[in-house]
PDB file of C-alpha atoms and ligand atoms in Angstrom:
ATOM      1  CA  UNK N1239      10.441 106.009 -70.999  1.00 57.00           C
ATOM      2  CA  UNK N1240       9.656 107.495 -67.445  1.00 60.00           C
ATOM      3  CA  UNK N1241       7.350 109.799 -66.406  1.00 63.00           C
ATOM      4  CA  UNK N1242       7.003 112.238 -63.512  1.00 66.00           C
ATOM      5  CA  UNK N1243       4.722 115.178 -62.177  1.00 69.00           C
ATOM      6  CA  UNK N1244       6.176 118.125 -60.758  1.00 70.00           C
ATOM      7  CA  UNK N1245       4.141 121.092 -59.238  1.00 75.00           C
ATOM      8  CA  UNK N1246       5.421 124.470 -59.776  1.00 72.00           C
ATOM      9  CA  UNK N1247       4.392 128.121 -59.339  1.00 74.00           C
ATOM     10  CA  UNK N1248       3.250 129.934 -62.137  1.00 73.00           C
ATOM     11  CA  UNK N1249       3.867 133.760 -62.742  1.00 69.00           C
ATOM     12  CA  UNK N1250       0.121 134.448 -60.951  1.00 75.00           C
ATOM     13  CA  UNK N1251       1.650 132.309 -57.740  1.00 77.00           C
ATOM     14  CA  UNK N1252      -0.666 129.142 -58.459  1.00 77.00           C
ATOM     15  CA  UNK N1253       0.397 126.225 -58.434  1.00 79.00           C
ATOM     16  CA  UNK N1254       0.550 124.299 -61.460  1.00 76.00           C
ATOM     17  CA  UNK N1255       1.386 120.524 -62.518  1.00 73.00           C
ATOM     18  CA  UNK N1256       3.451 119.480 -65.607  1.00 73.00           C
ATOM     19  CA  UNK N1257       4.414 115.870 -66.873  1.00 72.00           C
ATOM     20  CA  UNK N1258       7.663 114.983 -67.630  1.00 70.00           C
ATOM     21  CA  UNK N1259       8.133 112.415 -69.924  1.00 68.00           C
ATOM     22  CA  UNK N1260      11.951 111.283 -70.318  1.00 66.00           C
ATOM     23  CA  UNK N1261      12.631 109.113 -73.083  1.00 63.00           C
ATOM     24  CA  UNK N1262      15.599 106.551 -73.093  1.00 63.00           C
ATOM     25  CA  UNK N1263      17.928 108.137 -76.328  1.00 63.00           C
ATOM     26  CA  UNK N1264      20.110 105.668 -75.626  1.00 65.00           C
ATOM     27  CA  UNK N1265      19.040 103.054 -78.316  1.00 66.00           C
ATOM     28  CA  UNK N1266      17.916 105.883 -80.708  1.00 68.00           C
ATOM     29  CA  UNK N1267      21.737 107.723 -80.499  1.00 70.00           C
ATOM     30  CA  UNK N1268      23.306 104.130 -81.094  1.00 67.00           C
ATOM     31  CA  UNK N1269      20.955 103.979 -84.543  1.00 66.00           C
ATOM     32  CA  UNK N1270      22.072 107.003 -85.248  1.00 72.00           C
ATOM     33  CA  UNK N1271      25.298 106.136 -85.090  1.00 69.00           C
ATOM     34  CA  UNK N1272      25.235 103.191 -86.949  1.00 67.00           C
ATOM     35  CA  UNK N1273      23.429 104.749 -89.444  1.00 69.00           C
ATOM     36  CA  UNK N1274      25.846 107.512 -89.805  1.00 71.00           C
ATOM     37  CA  UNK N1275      28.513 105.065 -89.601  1.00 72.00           C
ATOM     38  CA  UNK N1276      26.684 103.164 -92.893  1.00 73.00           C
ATOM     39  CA  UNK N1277      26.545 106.772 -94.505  1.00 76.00           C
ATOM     40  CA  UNK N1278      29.940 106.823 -94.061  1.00 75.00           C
ATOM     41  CA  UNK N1279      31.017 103.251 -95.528  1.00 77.00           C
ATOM     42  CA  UNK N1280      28.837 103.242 -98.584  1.00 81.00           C
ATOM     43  CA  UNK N1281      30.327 106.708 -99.168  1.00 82.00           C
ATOM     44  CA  UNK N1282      33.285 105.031 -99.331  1.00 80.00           C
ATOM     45  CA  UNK N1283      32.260 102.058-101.284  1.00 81.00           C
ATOM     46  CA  UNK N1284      30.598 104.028-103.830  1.00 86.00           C
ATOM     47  CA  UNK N1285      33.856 105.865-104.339  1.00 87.00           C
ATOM     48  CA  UNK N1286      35.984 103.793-105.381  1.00 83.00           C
ATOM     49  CA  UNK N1287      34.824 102.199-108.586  1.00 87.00           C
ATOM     50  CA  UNK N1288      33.389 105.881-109.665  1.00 91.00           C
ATOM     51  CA  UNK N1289      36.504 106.848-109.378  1.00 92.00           C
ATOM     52  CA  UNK N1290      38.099 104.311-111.412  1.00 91.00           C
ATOM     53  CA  UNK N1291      35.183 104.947-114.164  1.00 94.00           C
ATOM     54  CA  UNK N1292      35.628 108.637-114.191  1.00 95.00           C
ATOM     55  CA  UNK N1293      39.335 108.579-114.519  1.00 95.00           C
ATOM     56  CA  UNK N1294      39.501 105.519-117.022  1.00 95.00           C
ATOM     57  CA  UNK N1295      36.901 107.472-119.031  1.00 96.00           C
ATOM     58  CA  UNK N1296      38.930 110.606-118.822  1.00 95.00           C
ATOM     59  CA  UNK N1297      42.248 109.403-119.806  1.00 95.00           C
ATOM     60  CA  UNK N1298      40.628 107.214-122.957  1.00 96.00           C
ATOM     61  CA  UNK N1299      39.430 110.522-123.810  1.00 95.00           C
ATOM     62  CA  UNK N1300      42.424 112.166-123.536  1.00 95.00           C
ATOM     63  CA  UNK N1301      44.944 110.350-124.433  1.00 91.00           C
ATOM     64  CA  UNK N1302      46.083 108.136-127.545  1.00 92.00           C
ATOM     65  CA  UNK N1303      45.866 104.750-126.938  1.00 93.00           C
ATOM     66  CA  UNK N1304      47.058 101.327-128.520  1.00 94.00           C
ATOM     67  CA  UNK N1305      43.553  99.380-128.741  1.00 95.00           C
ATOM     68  CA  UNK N1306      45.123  97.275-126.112  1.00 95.00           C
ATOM     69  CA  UNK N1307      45.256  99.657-123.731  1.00 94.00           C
ATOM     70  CA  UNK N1308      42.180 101.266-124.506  1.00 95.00           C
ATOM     71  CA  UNK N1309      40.310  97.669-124.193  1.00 96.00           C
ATOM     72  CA  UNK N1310      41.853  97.007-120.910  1.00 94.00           C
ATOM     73  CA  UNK N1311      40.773 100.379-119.651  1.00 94.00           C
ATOM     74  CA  UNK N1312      37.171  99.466-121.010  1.00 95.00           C
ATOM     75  CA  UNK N1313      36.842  95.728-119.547  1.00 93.00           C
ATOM     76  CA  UNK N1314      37.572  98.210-115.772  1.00 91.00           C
ATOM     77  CA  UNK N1315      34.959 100.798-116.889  1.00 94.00           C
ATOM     78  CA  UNK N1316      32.278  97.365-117.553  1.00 93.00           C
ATOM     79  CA  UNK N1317      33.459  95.417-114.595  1.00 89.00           C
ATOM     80  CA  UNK N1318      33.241  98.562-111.832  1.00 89.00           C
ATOM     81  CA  UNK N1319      30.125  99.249-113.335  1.00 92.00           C
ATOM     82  CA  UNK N1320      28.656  95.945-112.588  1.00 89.00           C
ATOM     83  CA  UNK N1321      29.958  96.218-109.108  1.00 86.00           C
ATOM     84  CA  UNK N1322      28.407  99.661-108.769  1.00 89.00           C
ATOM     85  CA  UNK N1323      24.753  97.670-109.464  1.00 90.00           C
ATOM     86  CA  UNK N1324      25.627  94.885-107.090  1.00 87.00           C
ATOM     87  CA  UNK N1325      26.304  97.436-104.648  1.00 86.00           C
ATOM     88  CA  UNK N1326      23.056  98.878-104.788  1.00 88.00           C
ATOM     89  CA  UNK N1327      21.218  96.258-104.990  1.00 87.00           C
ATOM     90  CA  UNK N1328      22.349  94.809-101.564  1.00 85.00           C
ATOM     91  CA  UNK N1329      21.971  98.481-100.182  1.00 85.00           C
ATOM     92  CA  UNK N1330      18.468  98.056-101.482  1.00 85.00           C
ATOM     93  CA  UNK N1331      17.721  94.593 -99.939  1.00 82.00           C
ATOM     94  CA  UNK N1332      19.287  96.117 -97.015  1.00 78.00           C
ATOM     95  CA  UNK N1333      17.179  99.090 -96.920  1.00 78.00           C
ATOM     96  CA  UNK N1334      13.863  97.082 -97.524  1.00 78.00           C
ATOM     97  CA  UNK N1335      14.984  94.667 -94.467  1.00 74.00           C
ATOM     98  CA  UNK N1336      15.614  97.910 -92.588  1.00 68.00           C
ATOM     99  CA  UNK N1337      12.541  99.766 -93.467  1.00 61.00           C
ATOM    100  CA  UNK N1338      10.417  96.261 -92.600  1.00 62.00           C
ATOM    101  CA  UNK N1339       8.383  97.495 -89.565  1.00 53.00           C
ATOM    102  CA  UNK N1340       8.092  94.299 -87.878  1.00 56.00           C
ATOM    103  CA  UNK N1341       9.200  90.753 -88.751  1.00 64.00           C
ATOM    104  CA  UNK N1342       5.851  89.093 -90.330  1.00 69.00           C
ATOM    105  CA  UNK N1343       6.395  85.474 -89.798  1.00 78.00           C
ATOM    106  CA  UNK N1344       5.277  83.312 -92.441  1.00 87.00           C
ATOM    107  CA  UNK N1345       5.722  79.689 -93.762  1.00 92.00           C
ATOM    108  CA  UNK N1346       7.572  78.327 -96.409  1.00 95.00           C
ATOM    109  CA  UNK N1347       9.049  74.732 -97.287  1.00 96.00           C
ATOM    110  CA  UNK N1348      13.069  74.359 -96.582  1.00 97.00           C
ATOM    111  CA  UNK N1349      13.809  71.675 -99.440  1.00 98.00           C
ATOM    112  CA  UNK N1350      11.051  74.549-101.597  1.00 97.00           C
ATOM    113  CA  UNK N1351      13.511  77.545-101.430  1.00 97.00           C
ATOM    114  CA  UNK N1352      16.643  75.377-101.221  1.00 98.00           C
ATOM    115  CA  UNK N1353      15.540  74.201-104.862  1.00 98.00           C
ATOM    116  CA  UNK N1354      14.385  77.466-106.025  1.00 96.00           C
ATOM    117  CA  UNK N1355      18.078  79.292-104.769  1.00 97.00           C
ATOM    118  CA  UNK N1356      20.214  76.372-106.535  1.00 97.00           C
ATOM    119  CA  UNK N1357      18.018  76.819-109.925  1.00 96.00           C
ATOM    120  CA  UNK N1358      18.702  80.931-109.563  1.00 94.00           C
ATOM    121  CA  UNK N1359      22.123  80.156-109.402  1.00 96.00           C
ATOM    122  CA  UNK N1360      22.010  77.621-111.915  1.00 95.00           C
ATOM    123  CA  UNK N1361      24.098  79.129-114.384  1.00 95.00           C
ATOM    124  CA  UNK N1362      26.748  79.644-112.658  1.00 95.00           C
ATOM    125  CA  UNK N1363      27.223  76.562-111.119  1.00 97.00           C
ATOM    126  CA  UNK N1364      27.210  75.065-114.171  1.00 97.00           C
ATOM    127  CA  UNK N1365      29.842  77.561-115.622  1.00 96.00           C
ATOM    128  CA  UNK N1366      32.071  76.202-112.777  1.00 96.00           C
ATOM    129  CA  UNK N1367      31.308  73.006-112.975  1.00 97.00           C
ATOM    130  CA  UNK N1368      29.977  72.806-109.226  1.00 97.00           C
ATOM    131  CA  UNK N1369      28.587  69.671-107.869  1.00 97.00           C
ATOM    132  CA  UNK N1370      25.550  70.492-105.647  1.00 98.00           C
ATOM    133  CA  UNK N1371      23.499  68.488-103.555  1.00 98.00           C
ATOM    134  CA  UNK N1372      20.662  69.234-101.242  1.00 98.00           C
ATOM    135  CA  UNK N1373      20.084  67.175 -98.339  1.00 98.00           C
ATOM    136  CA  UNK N1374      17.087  68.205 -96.833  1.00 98.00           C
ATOM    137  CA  UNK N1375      13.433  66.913 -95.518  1.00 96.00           C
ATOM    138  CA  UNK N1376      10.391  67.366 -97.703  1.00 95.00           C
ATOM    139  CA  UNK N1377       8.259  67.910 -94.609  1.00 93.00           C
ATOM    140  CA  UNK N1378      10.740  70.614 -93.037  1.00 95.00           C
ATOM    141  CA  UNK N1379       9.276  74.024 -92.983  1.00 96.00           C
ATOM    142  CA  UNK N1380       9.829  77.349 -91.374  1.00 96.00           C
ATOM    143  CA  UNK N1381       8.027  79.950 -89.683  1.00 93.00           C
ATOM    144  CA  UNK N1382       8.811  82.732 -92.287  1.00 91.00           C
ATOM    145  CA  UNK N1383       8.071  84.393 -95.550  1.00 88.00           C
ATOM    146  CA  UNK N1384       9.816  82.232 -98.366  1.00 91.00           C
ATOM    147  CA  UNK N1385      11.803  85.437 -99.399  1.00 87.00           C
ATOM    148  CA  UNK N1386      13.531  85.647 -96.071  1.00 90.00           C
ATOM    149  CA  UNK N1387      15.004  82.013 -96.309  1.00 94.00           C
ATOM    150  CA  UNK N1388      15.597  82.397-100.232  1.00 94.00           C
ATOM    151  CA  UNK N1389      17.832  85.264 -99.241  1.00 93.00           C
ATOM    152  CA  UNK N1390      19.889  83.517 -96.566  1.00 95.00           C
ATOM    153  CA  UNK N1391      20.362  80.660 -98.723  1.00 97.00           C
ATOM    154  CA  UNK N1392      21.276  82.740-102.164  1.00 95.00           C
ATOM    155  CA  UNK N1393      23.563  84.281-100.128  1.00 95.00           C
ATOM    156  CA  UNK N1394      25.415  81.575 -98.674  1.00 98.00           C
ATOM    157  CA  UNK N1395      25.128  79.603-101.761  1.00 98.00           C
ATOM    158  CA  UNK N1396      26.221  82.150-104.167  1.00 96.00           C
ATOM    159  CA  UNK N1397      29.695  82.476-101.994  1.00 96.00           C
ATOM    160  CA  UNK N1398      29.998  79.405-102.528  1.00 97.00           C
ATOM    161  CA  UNK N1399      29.743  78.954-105.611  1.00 96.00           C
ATOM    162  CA  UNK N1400      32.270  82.341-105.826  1.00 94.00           C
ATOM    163  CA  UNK N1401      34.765  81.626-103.511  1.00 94.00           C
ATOM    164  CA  UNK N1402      35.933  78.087-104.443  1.00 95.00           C
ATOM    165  CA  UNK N1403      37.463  76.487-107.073  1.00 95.00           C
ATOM    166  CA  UNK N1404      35.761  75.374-109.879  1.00 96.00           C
ATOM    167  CA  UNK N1405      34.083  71.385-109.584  1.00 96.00           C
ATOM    168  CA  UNK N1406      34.213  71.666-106.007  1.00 96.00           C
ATOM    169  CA  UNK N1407      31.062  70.500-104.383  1.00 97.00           C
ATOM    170  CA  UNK N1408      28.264  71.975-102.226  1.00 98.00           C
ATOM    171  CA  UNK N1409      25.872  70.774 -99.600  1.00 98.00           C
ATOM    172  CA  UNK N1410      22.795  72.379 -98.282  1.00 98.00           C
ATOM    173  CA  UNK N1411      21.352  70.715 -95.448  1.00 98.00           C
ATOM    174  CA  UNK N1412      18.962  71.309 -92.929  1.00 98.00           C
ATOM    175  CA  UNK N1413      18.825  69.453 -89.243  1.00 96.00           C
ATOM    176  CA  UNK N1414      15.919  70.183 -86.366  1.00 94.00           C
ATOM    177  CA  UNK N1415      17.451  71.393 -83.446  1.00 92.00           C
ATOM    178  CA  UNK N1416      16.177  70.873 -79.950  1.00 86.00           C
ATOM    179  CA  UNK N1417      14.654  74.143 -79.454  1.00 86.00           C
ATOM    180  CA  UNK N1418      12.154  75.105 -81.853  1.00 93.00           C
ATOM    181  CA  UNK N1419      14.753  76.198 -84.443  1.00 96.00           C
ATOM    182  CA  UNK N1420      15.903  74.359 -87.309  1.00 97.00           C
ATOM    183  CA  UNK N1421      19.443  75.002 -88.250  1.00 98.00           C
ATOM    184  CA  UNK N1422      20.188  75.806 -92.280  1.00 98.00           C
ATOM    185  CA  UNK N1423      23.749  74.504 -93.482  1.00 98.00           C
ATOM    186  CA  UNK N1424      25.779  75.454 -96.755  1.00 98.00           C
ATOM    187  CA  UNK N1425      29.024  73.469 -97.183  1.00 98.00           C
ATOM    188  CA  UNK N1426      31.796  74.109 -99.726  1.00 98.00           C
ATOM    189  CA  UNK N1427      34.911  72.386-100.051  1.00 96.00           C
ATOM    190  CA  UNK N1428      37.189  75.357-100.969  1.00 95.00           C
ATOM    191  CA  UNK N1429      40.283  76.394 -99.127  1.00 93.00           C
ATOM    192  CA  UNK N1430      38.810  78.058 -96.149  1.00 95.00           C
ATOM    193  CA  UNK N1431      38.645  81.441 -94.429  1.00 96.00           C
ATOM    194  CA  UNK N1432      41.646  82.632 -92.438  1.00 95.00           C
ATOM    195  CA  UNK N1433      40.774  82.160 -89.052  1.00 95.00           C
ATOM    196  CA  UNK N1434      41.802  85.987 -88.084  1.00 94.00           C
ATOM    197  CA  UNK N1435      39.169  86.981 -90.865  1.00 95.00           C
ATOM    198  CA  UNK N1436      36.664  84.260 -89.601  1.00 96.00           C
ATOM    199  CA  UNK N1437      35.115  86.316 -86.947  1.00 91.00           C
ATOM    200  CA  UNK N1438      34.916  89.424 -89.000  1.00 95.00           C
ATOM    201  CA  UNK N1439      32.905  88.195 -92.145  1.00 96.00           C
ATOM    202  CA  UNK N1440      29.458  88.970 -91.048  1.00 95.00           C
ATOM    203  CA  UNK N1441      30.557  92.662 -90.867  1.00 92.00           C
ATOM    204  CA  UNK N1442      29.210  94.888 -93.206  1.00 88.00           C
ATOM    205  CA  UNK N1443      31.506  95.643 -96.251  1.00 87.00           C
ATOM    206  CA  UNK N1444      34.344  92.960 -94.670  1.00 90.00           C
ATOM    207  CA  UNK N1445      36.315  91.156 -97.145  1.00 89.00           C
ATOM    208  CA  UNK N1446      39.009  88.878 -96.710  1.00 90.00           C
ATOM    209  CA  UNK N1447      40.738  90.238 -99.661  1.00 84.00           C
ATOM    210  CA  UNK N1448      39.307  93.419-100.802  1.00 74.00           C
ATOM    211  CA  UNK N1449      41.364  93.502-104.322  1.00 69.00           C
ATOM    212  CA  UNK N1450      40.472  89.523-105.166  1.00 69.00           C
ATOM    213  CA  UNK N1451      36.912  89.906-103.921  1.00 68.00           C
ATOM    214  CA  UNK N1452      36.021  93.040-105.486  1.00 65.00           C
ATOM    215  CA  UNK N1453      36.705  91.379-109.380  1.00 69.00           C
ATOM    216  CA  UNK N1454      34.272  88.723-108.161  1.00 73.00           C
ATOM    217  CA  UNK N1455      32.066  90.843-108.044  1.00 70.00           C
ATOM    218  CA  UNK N1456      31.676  90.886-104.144  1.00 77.00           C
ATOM    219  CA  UNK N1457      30.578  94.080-102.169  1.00 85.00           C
ATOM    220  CA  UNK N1458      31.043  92.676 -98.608  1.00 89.00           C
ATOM    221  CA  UNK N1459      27.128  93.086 -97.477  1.00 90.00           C
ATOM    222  CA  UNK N1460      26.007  89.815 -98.631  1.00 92.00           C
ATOM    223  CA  UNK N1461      26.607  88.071 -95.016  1.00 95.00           C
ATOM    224  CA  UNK N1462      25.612  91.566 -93.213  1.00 91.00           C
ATOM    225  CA  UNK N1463      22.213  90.447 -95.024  1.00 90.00           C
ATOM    226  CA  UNK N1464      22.166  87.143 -93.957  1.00 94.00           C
ATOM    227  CA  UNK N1465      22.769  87.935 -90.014  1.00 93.00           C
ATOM    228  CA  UNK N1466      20.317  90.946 -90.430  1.00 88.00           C
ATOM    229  CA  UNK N1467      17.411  88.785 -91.646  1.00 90.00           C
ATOM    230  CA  UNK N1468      18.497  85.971 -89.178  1.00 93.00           C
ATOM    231  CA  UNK N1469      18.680  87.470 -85.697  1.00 90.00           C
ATOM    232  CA  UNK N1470      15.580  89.515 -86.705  1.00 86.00           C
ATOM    233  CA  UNK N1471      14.061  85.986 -86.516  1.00 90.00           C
ATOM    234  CA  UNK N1472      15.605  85.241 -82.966  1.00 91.00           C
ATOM    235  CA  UNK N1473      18.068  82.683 -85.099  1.00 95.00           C
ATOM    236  CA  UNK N1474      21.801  82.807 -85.008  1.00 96.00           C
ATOM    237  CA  UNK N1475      24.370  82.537 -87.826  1.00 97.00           C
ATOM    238  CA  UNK N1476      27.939  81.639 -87.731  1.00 98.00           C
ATOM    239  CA  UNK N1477      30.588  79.364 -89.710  1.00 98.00           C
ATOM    240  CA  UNK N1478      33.445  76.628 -89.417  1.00 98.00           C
ATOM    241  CA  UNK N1479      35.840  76.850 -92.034  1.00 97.00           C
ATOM    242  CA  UNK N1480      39.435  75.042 -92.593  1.00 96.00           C
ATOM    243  CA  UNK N1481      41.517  74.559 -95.233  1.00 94.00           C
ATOM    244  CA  UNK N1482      39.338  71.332 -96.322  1.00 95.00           C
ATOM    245  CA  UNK N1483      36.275  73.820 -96.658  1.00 97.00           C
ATOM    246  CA  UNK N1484      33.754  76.142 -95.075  1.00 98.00           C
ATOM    247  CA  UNK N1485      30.611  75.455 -93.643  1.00 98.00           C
ATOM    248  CA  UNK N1486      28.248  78.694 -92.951  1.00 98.00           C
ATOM    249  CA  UNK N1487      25.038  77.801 -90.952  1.00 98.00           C
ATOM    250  CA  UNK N1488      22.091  80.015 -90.122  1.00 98.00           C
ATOM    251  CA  UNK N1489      19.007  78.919 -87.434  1.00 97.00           C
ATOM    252  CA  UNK N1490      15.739  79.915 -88.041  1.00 96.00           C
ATOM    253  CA  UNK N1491      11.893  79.260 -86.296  1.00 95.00           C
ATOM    254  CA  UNK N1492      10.538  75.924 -87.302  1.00 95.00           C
ATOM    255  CA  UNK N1493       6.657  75.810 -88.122  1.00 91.00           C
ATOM    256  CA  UNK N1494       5.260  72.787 -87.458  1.00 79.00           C
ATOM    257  CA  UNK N1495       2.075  72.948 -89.662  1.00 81.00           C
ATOM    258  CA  UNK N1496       2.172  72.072 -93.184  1.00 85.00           C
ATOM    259  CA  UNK N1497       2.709  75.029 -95.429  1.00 86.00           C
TER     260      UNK N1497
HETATM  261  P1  ADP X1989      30.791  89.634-100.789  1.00 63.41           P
HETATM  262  O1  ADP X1989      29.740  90.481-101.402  1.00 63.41           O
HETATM  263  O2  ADP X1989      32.167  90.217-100.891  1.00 63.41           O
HETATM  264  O3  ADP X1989      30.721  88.211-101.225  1.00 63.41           O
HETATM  265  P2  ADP X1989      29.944  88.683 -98.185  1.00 63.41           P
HETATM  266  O4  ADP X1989      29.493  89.489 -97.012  1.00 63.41           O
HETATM  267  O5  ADP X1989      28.960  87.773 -98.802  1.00 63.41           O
HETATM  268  O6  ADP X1989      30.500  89.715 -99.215  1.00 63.41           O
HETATM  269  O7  ADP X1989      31.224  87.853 -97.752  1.00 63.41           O
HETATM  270  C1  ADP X1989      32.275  88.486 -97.054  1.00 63.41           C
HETATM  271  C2  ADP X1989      33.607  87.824 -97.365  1.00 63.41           C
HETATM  272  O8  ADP X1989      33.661  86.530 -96.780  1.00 63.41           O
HETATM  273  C3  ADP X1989      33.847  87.580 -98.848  1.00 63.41           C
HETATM  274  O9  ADP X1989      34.364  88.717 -99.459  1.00 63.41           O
HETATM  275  C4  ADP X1989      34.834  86.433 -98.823  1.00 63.41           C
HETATM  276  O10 ADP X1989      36.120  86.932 -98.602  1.00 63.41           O
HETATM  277  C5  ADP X1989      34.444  85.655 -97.583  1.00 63.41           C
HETATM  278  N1  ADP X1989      33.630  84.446 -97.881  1.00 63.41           N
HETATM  279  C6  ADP X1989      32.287  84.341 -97.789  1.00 63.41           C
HETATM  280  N2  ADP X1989      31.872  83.093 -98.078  1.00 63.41           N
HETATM  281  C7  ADP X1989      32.984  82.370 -98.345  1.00 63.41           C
HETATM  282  C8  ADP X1989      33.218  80.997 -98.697  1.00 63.41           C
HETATM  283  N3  ADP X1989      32.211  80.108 -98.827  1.00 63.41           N
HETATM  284  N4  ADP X1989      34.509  80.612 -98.879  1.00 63.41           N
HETATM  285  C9  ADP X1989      35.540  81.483 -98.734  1.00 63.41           C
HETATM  286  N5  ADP X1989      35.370  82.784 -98.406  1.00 63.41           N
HETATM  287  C10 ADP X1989      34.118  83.236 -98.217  1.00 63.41           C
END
């Protein structure tokens, strides 16, 4: 912001000071924007599988059926409901990382939440038969709130566990880094991201194929998450992937104390 005085006449002929404060709107008009622009997407997102319920609904209403039909038509009504939840639920977590005033930094144990994500997502790597193993320090810790580390991880880990084939196998390591970050990895042996799409996947409501991904289950803001919470942190996040595998990797403050 800048400030100035300027002396003008009044309508008695005195002289009289103001203060002119001049804020920067630069950084507030680009939120704006980008909040408009989010208005815009989930608008979008949202759209879609209501529409699909509402007219699925309709026409099993309407129409008479073979109970084939009519439990295809039903399995589309469950399954864009469910991605209706997932969608707000990440619009939630988004909104709560959003609303967070400032970053409180915290500690919690990297093997700790590693342990805690794989046993959320137990069930599901067991359904797919996914070998995971965690390769990380007992003494390694970070410099935030367990939830914020949980998050990164669930999400990385969950993809995996989505986007490969079933009995493929995971790895979540950690490694210190030189600076005072230490940098998280999740490593799946699936067939890859296109390397056009690579660059893109961290964008909010991105999929690399939107049809595939949506009957997963997937909403596209998972990563979005991930970079938010990340470079709120001062950390980075980015991937490697081939057609032997993907490897995402996130850096976040280490904390040197014990938690
Ligand atoms: P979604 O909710 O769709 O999973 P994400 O933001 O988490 O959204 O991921 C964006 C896209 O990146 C996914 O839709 C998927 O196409 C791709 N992707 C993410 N992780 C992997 C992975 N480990 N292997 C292959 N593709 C992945």
């Amino acid at each position: 912001q800048v400030m100035g005085a300027v002396v003008y006449k009044n309508e008695y002929g005195e002289n009289e000071e103001v203060v002119i404060v001049l804020h920067d709107v630069s950084n507030l008009k680009e939120l704006e924007l980008m909040r408009k622009d989010l208005v815009a997407n989930v608008s979008h997102e949202l759209r879609t599988p209501l529409t699909a319920v509402q007219g699925f609904a309709e026409t099993l209403l309407e129409e008479k059926l073979d109970e084939e039909t009519q439990a295809h038509f039903i399995k589309i009504i469950k399954n864009e409901s469910i991605r209706l939840s997932s969608l707000l639920e990440d619009l939630l977590t988004l909104s709560k990382l959003e609303g967070a005033e400032e970053r409180k930094t915290g500690c919690c144990n990297v093997k700790g939440a590693a342990l805690k994500v794989v046993d959320l997502l137990n069930q599901k790597i067991i359904q797919k038969k996914h070998n995971v193993n965690i390769e990380i320090d007992e003494d390694l810790n970070v410099g935030v709130y367990c939830d914020y580390i949980e998050q990164v991880l669930l999400n990385y880990v969950e993809n995996s566990v989505k986007y490969t084939p079933d009995g493929t196998d995971i790895k979540i390591s950690a490694l210190k880094e030189d600076n005072n970050f230490i940098r998280l990895i999740v490593r799946d042996n699936g067939s890859g991201i296109p390397l056009k799409d690579q660059k893109r996947v961290f964008e909010r409501f991105f999929r690399v194929d939107r049809s595939r991904e949506s009957q997963l289950g997937g909403t596209g803001l998972g990563l979005s998450i991930v970079k938010h919470i990340v470079e709120g942190f001062g950390g980075e996040v980015g991937l490697i992937s081939n057609k032997d595998g993907t490897s995402f990797w996130a850096t976040l403050p280490k904390q040197k104390e014990v938690c």
